[in-house]
Every structure is written in C-alpha cells, then in structure tokens.
XYZ file of C-alpha atoms in Angstrom:
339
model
C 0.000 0.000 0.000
C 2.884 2.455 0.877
C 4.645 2.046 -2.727
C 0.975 2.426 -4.594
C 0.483 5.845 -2.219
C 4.136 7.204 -3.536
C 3.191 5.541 -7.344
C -0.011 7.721 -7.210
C 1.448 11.113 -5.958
C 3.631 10.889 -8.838
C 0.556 10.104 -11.057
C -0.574 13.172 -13.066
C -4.103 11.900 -12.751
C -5.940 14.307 -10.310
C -8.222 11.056 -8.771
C -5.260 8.754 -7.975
C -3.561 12.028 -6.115
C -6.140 12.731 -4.081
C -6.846 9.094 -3.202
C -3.319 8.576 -2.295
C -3.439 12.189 -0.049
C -6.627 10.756 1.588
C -4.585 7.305 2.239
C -1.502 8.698 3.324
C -3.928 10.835 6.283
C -5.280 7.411 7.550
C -2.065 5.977 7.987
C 0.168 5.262 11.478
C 2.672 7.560 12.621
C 5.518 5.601 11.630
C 4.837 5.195 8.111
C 3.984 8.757 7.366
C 7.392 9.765 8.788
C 8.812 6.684 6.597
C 7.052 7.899 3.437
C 8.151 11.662 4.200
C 11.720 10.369 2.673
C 10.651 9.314 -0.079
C 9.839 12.986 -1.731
C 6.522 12.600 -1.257
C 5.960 16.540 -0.034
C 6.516 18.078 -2.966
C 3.675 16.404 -5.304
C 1.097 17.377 -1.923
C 2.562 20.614 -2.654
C 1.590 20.889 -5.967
C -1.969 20.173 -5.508
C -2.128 23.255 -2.918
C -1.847 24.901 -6.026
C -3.942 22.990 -8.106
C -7.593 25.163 -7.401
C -9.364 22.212 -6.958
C -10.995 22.127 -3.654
C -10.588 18.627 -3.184
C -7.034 18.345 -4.119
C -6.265 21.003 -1.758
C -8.298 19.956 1.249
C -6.613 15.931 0.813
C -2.992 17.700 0.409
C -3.481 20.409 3.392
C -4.794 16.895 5.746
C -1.775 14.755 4.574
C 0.791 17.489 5.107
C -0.918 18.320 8.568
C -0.558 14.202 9.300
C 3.516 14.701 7.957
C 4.035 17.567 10.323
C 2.619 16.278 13.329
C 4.983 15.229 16.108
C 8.179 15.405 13.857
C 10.251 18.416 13.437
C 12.150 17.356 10.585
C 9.289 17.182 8.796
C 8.177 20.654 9.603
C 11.406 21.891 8.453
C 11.261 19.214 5.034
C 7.197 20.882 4.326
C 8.590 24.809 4.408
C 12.060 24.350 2.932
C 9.833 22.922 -0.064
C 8.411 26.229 -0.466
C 4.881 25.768 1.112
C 4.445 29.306 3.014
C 3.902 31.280 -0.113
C 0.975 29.013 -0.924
C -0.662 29.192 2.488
C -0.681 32.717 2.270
C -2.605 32.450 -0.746
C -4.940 30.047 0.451
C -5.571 32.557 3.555
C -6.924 34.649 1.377
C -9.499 32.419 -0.640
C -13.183 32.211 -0.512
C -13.575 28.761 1.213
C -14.291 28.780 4.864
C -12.599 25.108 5.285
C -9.379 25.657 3.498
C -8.605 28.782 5.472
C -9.316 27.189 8.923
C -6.925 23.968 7.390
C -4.183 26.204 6.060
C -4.396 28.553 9.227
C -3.598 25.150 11.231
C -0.830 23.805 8.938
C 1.076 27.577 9.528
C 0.341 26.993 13.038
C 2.001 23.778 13.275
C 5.117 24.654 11.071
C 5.404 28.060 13.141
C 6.484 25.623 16.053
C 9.011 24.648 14.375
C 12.145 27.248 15.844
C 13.751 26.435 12.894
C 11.036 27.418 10.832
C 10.282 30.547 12.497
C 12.628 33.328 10.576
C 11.441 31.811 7.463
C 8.080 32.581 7.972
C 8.309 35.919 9.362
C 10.474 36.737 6.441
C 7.557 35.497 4.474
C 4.866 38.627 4.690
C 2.883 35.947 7.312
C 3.168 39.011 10.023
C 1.874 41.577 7.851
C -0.811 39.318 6.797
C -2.394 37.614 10.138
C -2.653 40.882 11.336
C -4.289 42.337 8.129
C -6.757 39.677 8.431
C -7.422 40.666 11.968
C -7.945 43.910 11.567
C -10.632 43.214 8.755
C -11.932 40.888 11.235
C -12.312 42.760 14.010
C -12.817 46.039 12.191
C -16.522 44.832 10.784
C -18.731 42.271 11.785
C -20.179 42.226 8.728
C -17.428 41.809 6.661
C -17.092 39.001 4.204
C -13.506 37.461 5.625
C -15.116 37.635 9.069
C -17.427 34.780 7.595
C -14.751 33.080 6.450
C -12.486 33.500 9.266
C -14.031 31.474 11.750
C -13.330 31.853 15.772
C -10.587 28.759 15.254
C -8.955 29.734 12.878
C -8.807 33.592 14.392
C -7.324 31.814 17.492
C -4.357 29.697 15.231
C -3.491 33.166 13.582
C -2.936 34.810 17.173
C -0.914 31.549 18.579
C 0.754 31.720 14.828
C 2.138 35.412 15.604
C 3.246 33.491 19.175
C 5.066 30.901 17.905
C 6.986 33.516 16.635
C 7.043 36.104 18.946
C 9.080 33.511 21.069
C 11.953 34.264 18.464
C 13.781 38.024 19.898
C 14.456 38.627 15.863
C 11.404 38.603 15.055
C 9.586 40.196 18.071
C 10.468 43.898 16.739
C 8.686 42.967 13.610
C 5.559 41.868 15.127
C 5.807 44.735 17.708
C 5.871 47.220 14.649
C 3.262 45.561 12.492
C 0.228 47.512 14.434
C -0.600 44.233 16.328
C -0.713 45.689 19.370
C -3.643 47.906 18.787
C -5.409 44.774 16.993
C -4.982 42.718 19.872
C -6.639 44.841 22.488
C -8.982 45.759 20.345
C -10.074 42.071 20.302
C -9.516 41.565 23.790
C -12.266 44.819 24.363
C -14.448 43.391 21.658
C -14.668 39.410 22.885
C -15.756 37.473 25.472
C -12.794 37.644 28.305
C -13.416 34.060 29.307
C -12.678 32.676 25.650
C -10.153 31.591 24.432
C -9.493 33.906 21.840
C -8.800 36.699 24.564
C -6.906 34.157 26.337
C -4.257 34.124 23.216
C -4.552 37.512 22.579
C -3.714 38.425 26.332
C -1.240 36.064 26.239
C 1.067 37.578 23.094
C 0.383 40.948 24.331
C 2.276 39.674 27.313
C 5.188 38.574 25.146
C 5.419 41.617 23.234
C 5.310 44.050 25.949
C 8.264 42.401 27.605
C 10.386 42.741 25.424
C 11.067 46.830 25.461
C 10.165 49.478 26.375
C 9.072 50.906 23.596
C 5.947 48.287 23.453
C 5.301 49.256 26.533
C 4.941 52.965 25.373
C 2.929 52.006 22.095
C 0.469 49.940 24.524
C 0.336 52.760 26.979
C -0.292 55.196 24.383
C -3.533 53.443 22.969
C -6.807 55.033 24.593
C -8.198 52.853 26.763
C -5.604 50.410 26.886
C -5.179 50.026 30.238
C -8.594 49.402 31.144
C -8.813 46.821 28.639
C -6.281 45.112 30.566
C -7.831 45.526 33.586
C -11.295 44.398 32.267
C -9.199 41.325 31.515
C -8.104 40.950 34.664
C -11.431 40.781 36.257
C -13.514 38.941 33.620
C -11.273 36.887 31.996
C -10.420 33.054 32.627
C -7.817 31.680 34.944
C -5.003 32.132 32.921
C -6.170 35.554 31.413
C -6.032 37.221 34.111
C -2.413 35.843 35.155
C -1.413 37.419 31.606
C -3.365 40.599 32.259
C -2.085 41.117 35.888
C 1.757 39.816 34.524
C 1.091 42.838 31.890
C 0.135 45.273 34.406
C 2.689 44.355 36.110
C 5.615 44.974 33.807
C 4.362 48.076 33.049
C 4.421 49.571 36.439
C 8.083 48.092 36.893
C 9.159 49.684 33.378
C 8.634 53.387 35.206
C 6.190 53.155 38.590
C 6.117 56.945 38.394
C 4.626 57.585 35.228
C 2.245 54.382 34.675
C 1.204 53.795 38.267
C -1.408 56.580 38.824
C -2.615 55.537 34.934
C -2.853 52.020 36.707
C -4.781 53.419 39.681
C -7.095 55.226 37.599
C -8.485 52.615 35.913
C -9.454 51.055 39.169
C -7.540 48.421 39.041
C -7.439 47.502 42.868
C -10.597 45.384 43.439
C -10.093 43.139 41.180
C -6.463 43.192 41.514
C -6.799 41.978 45.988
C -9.316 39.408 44.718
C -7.091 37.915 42.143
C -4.419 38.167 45.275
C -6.360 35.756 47.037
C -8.266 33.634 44.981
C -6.319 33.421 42.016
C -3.842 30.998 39.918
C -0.561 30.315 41.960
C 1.211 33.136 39.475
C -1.259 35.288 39.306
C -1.839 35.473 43.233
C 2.062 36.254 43.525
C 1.949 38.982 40.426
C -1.236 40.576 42.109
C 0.803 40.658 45.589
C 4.093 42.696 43.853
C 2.001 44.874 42.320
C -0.116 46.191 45.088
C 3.068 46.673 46.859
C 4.088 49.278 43.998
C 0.929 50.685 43.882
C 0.666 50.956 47.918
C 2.270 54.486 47.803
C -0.851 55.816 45.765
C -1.119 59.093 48.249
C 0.202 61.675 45.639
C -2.668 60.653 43.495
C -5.732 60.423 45.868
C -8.326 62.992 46.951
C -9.591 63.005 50.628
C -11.970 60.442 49.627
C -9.599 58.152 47.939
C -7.366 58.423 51.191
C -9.336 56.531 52.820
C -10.037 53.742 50.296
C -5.796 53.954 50.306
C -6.178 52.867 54.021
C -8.775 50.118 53.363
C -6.424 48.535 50.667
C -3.566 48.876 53.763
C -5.321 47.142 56.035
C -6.507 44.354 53.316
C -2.372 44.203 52.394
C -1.901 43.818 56.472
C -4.686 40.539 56.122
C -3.138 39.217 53.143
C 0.365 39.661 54.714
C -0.634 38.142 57.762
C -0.958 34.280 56.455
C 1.111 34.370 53.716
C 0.301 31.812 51.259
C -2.051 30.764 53.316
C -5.575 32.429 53.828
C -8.019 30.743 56.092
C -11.753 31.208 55.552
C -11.972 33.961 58.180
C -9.181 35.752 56.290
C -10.878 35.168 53.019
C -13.728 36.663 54.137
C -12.499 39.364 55.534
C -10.373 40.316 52.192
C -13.561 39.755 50.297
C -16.050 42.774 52.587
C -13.497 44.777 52.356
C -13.205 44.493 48.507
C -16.992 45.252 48.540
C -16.371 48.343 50.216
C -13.771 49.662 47.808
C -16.423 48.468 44.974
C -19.415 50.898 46.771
C-alpha cells in the first residue's frame, strides 16, 4: 500500500492524487514519517496549487498528518516552499481551506527552525491584516470566512513567533498591538481567543520598552487590561495582571497613577487571594508598587488607600495561606472599595 500511495502522488491523474493524499492521512505515525523520505511533499505541494478544492483539502490533511509530532518534517514541508501558498490560500473564498491552512502555519510556526522563514515570508503583515478586517466589521465578508478557530491559530501563529527576539520587533511594529486589544475589548474575556490575545500581548510588551509605550499610548488600553483581569479566565487574568505588572516596573512613576485610575485595585486583591498560583504572587508585587498611591488620591480616595492597607496587612498576615476567616475578611473589604 505504501509504494501504490508514492506511485499515485507521482501520477498526473488528479483522482489517484487525491486518493493517495486521503490514504496517506489514515495511515500510522511511523509510516507517514517513513514515506516523508521518499519525496513525497513536494507532489502534496503541488496540488495546494492545483484550485481544486478537493485536491487542496486531501494535500493540506496529509501534510498536517507529515508535520505532526516530527520536526524534521516541519522543516522538510517549508524548505519545499509551502508558506507562499498558504498565504494564498488565507486569502481564498472557502471557509474550510482557510481554517486547514491557518492550522498547517500553526504547526510549522512551532518549528524554531522554521520561524525566521516565515516571518520573512509577509505571514506578520498578513495575520494581522486579516485581523484587523476581522475585528474592524462584523459584517465583513472574511469575518465569515475567518471562523473563531482559525482567528485563534493566527494569534498563537504570531506566538510561535514572537518567542523568536528577531522577530519580536517585527511583530511589535506591524500595528498588532492595537489589533490585539482591540479584540480583547471586543470578545468574550473568558474565551479563548482573549486568552491568546492576552497572552502575546504579554510577550510583546516584555520585550522593550518601547511596546510598553505604544500599549500605553492606545486610549483605553489600560482598562482593557484591567477588564481582563477581572472577567477573563484563569489564565487571562495571570497574563493581564503579569502585563500590568511589567508596566508599572518599566517606570512606577509615570504608569502607576494611569494604573490606579483605571481602578484596578478590586479586582487586583481578589485575584491576590483567589487566584492561579502566578497570578496570586503577580497581584501581591504589584499592590506593593501601587501601595504608595497618596500623591494621586483625593480626601476620599485616602481613605479607600487605608482600606487597601489594612486588606495588604490581612493578606500579609498568612502568607500563602488564607483561612476562611481571612478570606472573608479580604472579600467585605473588597466590597467596600467596589461601593
């Protein structure tokens, strides 16, 4: 069966091709790897190109099933010249082939030797094109296309990357910044699309200062971030508080009154107590920058800057461990600085 699947790759009949694609996805592991040395990618290649929908879908599946759990692969698939051709299928009319080729560019993004390839590609310029058609209109014919999956694979795409320093300056320029918290404010902050967005927003802000300054310069940004922090899931809100955090380190004079205005502190005790373990600890260093808040606050805000002392004082005063009395007693006094 394995020597019929390579004979009909070769074939130039479109049927036995797409038969053979279709085989070569249903088989183990070990045999796809085995077939991958035969030369095999380049004829899948060829039918990306082929503008048959059919040809294309069995390729995209049998490359997917190459790349999977092997490296080398990943590396064989875009040395033979297959980002090009995903960009061009990004940009197609067929809701399937997008969400297919959005995955394979996820997978071979993994790759780190992939990764300068790909960015060198125009993939940066145009994930967060897409995006920004996306997000900019709801009515917009690519936001049909695009569905919520595939929006997700573009974002951990662009953080595949992003985990490559040579390339983070090029996705920090590319205007993905504002995209991204645009999406966070426009998307439910327990999905998981706001999840990946808060997460590379994390990545590219710690890399300079200068993200931090484009970020900080976006209306509204901060509270965006802080909406995150309070709404979002589990691991959201560890990104949003680790983001809030790094900013107030960068310069705690000039971004932690912006910090305080937003009124960050509510959520930020809760998420102090209740929590993932890195969250609970980011929360914790950051209400210890933003203790000293007295140069900012009216007569009225004084006292609130008390309240959050004493709640500091019960949070201090088990450590990593807060009893149920302490719990609750964090928790009124969070619904006083709420009133």
């Amino acid at each position: 069966m394995e020597d019929l699947v390579i004979e009909n790759l070769f074939n130039a009949n479109r049927e036995l091709q797409i038969q053979a694609a279709t085989q070569l996805s249903k088989l183990g592991s070990k045999q796809r790897h085995k077939l991958a040395e035969t030369g095999i990618i380049s004829p899948l290649i060829s039918m990306l190109q082929s503008q048959d929908f059919e040809a294309i879908e069995a390729s995209l599946l049998a490359l997917l099933g190459l790349a999977f759990g092997s490296e080398r692969n990943k590396i064989r698939i875009v040395k033979s010249g297959i980002i090009p051709v995903l960009l061009e299928l990004l940009q197609c009319q067929n809701e399937e082939l997008i969400e297919l080729s959005m995955a394979a560019m996820l997978i071979l993004s993994s790759c780190k030797a992939n990764k300068l390839i790909i960015a060198s590609s125009g993939t940066i310029q145009l994930l967060v094109q897409i995006l920004n058609l996306v997000n900019s209109d709801p009515n917009n014919v690519i936001n049909t296309l695009f569905t919520n999956q595939a929006k997700i694979d573009a974002i951990a795409t662009l953080q595949n990357l992003s985990t490559c320093h040579q390339i983070i300056p090029l996705i920090s320029s590319s205007g993905i910044i504002y995209t991204l918290l645009q999406l966070i404010h426009t998307s439910e902050k327990s999905s998981d699309l706001t999840e990946k967005a808060m997460s590379l927003l994390g990545n590219i802000i710690s890399w300079s200062e200068n993200s931090i300054s484009k970020t900080t310069e976006i209306p509204c940004s901060i509270r965006i971030i802080v909406e995150a922090m309070e709404e979002g899931s589990p691991q959201c809100k560890e990104h949003a508080v680790g983001i809030l955090l790094h900013i107030c380190q960068s310069c705690r004079d000039k971004y932690r009154g912006l910090i305080l205005m937003e009124g960050v502190m509510p959520g930020l005790l809760q998420l102090s107590v209740d929590g993932t373990w890195g969250a609970k600890n980011m929360a914790r260093d950051l209400l210890f920058l933003l203790r000293d808040c007295s140069d900012y606050a009216s007569t009225s805000k004084q006292s609130k800057h008390e309240l959050m002392e004493q709640i500091m004082q019960a949070i201090d005063a088990d450590g990593e461990k807060v009893n149920g009395t302490t719990l609750a007693l964090v928790q009124e006094m969070i619904n006083k600085l709420n009133i």
